[in-house]
XYZ file of N, CA and C in Angstrom:
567
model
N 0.795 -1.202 0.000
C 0.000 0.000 0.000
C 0.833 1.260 0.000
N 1.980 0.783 0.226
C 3.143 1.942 0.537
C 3.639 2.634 -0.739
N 3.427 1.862 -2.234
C 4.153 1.851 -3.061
C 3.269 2.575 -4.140
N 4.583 3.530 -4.903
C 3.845 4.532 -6.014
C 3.056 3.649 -7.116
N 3.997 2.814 -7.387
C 3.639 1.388 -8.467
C 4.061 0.022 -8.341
N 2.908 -0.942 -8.343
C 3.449 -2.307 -8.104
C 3.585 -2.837 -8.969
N 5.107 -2.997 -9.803
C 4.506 -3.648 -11.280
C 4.639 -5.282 -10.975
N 3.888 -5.681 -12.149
C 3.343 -6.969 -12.066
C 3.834 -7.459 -13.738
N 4.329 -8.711 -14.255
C 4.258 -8.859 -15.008
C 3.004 -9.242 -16.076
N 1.722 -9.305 -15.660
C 1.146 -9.495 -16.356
C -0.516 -10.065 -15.938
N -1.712 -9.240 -16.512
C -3.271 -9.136 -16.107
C -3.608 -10.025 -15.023
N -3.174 -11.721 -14.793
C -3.530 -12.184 -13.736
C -2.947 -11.999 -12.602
N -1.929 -11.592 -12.298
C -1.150 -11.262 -11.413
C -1.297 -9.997 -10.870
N -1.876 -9.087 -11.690
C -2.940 -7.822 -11.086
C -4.045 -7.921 -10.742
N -4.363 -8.811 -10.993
C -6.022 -9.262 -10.800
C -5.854 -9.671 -9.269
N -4.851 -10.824 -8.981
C -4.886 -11.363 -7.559
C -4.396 -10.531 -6.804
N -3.570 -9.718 -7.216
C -2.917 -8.167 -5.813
C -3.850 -7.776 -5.257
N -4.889 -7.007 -6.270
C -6.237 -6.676 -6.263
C -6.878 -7.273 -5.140
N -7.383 -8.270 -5.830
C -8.377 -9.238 -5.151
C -7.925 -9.635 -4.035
N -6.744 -10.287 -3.470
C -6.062 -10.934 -2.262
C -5.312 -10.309 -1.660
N -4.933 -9.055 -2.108
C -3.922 -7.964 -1.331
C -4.466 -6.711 -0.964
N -5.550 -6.693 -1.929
C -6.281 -5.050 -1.670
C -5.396 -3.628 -2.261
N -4.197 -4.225 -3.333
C -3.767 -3.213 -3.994
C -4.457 -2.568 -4.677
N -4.367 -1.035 -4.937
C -5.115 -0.471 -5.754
C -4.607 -0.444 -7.004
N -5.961 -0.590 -8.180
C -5.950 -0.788 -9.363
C -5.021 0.191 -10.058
N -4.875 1.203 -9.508
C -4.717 2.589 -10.112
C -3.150 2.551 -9.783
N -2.182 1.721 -8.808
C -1.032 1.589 -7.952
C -0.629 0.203 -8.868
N -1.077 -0.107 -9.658
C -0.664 -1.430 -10.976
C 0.081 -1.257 -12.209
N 1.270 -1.360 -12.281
C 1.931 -0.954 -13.435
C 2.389 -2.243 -13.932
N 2.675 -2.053 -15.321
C 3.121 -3.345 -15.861
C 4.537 -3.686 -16.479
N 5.314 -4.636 -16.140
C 6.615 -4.831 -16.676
C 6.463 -6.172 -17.048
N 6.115 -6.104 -18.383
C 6.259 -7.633 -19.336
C 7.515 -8.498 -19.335
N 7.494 -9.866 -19.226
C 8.730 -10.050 -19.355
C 9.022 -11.313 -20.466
N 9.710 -11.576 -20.936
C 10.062 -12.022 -21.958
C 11.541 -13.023 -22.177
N 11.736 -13.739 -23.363
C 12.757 -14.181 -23.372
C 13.368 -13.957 -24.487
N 15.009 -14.530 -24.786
C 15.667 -13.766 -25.772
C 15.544 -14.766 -27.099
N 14.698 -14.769 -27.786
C 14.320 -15.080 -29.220
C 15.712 -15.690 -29.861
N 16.793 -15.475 -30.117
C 17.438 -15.965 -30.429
C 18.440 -16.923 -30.005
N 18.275 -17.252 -28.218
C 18.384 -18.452 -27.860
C 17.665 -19.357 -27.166
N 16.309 -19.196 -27.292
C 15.511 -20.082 -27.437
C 14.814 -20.052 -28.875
N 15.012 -21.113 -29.351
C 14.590 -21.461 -31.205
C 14.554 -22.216 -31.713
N 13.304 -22.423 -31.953
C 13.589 -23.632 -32.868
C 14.708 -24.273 -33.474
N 15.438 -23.766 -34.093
C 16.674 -23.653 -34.941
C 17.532 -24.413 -34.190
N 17.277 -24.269 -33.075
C 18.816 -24.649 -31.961
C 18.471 -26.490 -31.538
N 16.945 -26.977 -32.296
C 16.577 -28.395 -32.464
C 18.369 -28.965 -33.249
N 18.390 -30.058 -32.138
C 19.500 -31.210 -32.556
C 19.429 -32.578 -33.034
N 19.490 -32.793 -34.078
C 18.829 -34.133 -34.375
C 19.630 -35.327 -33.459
N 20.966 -34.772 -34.025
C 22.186 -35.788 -33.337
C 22.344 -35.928 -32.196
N 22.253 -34.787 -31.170
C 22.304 -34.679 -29.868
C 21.033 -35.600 -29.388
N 19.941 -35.516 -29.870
C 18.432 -36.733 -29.089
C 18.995 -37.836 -29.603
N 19.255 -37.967 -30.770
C 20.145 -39.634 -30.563
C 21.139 -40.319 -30.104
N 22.041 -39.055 -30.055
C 23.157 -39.826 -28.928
C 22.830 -39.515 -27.375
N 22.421 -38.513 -27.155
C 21.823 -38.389 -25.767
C 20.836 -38.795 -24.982
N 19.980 -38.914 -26.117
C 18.479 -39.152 -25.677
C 17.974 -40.786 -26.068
N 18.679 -41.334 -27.462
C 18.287 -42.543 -28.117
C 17.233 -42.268 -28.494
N 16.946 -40.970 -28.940
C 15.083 -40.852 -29.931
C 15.356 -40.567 -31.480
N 14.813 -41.163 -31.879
C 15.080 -41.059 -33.434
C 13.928 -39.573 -33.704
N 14.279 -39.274 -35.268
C 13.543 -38.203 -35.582
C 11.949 -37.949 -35.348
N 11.218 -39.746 -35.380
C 9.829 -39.476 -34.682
C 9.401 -39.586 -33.769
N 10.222 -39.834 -32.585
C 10.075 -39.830 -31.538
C 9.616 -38.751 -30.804
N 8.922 -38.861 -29.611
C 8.131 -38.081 -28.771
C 9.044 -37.128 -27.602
N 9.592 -36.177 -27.293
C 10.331 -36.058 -26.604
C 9.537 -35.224 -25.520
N 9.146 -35.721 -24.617
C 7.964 -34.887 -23.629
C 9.606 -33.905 -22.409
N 9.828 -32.844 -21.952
C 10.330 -32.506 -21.248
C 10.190 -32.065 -19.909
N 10.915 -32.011 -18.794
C 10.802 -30.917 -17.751
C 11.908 -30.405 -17.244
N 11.883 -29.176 -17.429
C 13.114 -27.732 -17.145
C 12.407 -27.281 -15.932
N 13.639 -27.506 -14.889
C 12.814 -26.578 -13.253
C 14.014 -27.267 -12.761
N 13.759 -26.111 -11.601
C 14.452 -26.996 -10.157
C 13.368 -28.136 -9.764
N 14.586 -29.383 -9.375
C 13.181 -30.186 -9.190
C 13.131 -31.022 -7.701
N 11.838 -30.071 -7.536
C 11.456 -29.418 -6.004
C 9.806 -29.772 -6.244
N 9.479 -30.279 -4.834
C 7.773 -30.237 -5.146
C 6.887 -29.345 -5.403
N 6.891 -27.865 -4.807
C 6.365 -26.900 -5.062
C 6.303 -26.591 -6.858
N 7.082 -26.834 -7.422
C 6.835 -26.918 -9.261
C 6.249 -28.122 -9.798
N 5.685 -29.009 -8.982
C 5.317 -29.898 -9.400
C 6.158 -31.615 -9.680
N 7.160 -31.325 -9.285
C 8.164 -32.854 -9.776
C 7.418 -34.029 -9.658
N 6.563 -34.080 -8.798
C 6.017 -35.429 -7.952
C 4.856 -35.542 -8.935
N 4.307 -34.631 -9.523
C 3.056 -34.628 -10.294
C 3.380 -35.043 -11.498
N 4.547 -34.593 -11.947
C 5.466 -34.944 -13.391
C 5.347 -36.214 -13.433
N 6.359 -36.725 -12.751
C 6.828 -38.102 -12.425
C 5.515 -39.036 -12.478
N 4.536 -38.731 -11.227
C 3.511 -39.728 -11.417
C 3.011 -39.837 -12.630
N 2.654 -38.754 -13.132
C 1.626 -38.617 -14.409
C 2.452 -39.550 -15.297
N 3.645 -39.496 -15.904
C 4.388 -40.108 -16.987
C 4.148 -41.438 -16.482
N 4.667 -42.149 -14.899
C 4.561 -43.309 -14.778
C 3.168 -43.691 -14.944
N 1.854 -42.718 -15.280
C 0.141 -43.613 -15.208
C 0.097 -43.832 -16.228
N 0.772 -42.610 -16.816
C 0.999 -42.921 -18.529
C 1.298 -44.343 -19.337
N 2.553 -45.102 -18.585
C 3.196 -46.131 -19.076
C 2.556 -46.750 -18.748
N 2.594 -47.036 -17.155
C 1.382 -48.287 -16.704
C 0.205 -48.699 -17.554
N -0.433 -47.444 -17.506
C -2.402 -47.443 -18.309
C -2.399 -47.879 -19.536
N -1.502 -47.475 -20.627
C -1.265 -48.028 -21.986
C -0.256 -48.924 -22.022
N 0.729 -48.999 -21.714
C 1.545 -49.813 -21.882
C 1.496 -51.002 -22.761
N 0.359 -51.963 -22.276
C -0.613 -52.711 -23.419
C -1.149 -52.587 -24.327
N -1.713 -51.657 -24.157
C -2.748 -51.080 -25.494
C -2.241 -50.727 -26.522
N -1.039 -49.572 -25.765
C -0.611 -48.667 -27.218
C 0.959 -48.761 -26.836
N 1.527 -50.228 -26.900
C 3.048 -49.910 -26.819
C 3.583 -49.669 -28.003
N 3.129 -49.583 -29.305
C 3.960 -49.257 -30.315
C 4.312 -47.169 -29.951
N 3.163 -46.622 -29.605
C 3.002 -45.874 -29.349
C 4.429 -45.024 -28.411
N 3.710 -45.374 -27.185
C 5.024 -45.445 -25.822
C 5.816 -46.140 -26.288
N 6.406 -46.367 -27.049
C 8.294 -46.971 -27.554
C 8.550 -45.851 -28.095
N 7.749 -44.842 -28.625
C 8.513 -43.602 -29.171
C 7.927 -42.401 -28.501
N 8.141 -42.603 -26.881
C 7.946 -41.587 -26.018
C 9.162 -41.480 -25.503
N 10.229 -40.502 -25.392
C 11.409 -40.196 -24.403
C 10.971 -39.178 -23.423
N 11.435 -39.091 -22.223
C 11.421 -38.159 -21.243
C 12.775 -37.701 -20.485
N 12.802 -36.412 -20.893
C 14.008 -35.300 -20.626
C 13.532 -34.388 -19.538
N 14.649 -34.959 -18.253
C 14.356 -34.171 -17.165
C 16.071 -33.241 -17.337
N 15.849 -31.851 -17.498
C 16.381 -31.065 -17.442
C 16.312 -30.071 -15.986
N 17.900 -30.130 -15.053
C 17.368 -29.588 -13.636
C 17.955 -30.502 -12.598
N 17.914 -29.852 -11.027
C 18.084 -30.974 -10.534
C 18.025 -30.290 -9.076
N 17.586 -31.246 -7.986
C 17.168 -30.454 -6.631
C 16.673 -31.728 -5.780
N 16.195 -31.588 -4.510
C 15.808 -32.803 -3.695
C 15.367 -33.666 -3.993
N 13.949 -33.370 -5.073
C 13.330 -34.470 -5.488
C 14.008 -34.937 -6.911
N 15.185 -35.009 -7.193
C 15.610 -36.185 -8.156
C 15.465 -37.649 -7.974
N 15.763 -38.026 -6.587
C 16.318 -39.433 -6.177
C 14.726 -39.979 -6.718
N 13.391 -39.260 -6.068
C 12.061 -39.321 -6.345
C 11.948 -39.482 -7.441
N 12.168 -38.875 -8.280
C 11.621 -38.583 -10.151
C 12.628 -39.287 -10.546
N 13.696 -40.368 -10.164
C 14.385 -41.157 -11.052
C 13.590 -42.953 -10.431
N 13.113 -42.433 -9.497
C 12.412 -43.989 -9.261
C 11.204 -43.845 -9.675
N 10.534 -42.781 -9.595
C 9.324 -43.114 -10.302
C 8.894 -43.635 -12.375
N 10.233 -42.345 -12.947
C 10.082 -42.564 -14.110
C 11.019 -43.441 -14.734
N 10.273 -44.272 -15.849
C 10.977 -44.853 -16.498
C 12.784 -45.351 -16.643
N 12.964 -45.910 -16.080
C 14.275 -46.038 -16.271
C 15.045 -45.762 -17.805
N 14.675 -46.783 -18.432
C 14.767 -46.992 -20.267
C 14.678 -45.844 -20.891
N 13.143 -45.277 -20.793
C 13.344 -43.880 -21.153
C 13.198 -42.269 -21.539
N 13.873 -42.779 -19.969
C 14.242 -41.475 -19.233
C 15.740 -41.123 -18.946
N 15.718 -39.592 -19.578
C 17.626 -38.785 -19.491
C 17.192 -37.757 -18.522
N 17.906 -37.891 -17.018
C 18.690 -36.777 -16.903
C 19.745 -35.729 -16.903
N 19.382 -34.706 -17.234
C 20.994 -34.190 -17.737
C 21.505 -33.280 -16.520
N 20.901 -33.117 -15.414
C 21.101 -32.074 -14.149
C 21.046 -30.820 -14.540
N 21.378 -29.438 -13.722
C 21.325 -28.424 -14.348
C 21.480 -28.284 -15.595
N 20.943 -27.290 -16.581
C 21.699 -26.875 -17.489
C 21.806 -25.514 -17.565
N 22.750 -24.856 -18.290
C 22.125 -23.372 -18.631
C 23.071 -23.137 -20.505
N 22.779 -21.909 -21.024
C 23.109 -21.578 -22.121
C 22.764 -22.319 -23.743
N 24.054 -22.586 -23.882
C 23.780 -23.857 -25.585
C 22.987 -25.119 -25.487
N 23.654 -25.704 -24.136
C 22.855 -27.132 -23.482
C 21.505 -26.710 -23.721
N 21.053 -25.639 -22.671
C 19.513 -25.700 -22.165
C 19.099 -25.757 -23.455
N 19.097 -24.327 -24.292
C 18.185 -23.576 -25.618
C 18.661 -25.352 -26.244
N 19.731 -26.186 -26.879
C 19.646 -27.365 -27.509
C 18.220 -28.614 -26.733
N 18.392 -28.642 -25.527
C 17.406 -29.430 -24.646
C 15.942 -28.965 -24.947
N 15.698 -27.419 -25.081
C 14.259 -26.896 -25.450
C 13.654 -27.201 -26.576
N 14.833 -26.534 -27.309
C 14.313 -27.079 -29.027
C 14.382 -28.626 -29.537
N 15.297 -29.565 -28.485
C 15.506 -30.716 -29.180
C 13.993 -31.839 -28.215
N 13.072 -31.069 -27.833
C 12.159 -31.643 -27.327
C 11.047 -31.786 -28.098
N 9.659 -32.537 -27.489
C 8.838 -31.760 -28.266
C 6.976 -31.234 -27.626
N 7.709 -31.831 -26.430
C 6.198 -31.215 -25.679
C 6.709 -31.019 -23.860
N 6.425 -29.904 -23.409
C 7.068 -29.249 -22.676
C 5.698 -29.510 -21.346
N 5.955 -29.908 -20.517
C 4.878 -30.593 -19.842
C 5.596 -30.428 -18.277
N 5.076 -28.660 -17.664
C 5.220 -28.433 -16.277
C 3.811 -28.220 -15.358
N 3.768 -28.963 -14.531
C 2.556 -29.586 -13.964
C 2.136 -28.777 -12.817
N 2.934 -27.589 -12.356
C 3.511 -26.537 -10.883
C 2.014 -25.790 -11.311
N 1.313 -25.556 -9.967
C 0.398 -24.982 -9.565
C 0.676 -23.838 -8.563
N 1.976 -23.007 -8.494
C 2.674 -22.669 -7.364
C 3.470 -21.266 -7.992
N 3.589 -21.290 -9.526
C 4.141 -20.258 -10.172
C 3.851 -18.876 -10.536
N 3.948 -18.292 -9.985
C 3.748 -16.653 -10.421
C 3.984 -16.496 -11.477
N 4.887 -16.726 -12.206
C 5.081 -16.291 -13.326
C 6.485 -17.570 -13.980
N 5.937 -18.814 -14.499
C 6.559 -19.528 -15.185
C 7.316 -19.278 -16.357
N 8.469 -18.564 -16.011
C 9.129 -18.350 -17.436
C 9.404 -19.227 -17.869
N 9.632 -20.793 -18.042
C 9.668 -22.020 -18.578
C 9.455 -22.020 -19.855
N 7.544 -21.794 -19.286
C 6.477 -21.305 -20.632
C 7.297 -21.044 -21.683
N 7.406 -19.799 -21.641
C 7.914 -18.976 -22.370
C 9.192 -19.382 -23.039
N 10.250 -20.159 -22.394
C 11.361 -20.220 -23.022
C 10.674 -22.088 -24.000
N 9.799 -22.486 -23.831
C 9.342 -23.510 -24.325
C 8.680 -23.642 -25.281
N 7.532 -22.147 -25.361
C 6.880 -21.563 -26.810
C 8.193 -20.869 -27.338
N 8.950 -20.388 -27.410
C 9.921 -19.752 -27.804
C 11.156 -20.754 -28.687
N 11.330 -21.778 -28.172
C 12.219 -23.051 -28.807
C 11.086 -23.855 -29.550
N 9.672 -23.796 -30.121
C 8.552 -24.447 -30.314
C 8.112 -25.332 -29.911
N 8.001 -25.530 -28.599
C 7.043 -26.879 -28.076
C 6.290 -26.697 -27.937
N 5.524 -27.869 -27.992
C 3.239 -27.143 -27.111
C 3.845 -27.601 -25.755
N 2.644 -26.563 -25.605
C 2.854 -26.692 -23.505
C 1.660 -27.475 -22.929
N 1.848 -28.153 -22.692
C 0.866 -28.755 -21.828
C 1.129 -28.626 -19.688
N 0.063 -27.391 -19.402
C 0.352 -27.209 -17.788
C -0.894 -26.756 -17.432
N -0.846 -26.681 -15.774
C -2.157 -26.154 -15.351
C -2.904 -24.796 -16.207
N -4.631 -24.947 -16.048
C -5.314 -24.122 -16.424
C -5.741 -22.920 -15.354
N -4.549 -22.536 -14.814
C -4.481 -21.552 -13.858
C -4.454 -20.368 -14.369
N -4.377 -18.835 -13.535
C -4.725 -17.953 -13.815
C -3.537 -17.318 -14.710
N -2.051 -17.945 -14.112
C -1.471 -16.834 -14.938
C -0.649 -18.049 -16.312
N -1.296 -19.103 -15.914
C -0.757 -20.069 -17.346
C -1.850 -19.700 -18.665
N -3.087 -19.007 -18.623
C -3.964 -19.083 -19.455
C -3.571 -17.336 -19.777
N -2.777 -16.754 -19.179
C -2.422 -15.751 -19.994
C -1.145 -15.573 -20.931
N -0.296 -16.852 -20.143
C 1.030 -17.270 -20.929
C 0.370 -18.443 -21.992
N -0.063 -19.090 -22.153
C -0.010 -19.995 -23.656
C -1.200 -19.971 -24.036
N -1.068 -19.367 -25.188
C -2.167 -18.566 -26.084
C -2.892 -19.806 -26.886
N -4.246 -19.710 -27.372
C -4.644 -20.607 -28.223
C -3.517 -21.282 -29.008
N -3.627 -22.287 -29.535
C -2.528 -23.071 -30.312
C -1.491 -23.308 -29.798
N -1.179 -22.693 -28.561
C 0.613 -23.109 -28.558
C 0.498 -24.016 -27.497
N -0.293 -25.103 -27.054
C -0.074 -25.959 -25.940
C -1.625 -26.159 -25.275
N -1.706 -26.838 -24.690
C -3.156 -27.353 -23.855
C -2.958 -27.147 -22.153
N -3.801 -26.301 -21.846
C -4.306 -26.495 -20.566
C -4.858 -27.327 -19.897
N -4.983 -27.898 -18.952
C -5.675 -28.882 -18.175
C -6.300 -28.300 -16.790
N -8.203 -28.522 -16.996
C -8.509 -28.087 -15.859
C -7.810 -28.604 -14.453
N -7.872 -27.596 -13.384
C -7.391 -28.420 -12.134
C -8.088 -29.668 -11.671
């Protein structure tokens, strides 16, 4: 209440100051934020690197997750979901799931967790990354799948539409202002 301007990056995140803080509308300024286009890109897709790193050939599925991986972003939700995934079809549609890889990019308490839950076979972790690695890991994916109900402002998103993946993450307030029609699927809570 103290402050000339609270900037916010973006409409839902003014909406809840508002609503849950009692900031005034008029005390709301905005600072967009963004990522740098030319290293996250498509372009920076590696064919060679998912096959020697990953073992996915060119049609292969490369589902990802970039985070610290911590429960509050969701790790535990990741992890399960991929393992209901395998379990539930596994039968049905294994031609299918043989050309699913999963790229955990990151690394934090809950690894030891998210390496027993997912797939052994295949599943890569690569631990932190940052720079050529990461933007190669973004673009060399192909569906960007962060499950965190906890994020103010997921720049992930962004560096994930930006290297071209669809996003598939919660249908929360400030994910439905980050991935626009077409670029990824929401999922009600």
């Amino acid at each position: 209440g103290g402050c000339d301007i609270v900037a916010v990056p973006n409409a839902a995140i003014a909406d809840k100051l508002v609503a849950k803080m009692g900031v005034e509308r008029s005390k709301i300024g905005f600072f967009p934020r963004g990522v740098n286009t030319t290293q996250y890109n498509p372009s920076r897709r590696n064919e060679t690197w998912r096959r020697v790193e990953l073992g996915a050939k060119p049609t292969d599925t490369v589902v990802l997750w970039a985070a610290r991986l911590v429960k509050e972003k969701g790790a535990g939700i990741f992890a399960d979901s991929i393992k209901l995934l395998f379990k539930t079809y596994a039968d049905r549609h294994a031609d299918v799931l043989d050309s699913v890889k999963v790229l955990v990019v990151g690394a934090g308490p809950e690894q030891a967790n998210m390496q027993k839950s997912l797939p052994r076979d295949l599943t890569k972790f690569i631990g932190h990354a940052s720079g050529p690695l990461l933007w190669c890991a973004y673009a060399s994916a192909d569906i960007y799948f962060f499950p965190s109900h906890t994020e103010a402002f997921p720049n992930t998103l962004l560096e994930a539409q930006a290297s071209g993946l669809a996003v598939l993450a919660p249908a929360y307030s400030v994910n439905r202002d980050l991935v626009v029609n077409g670029s990824g699927y929401l999922l009600d809570e």
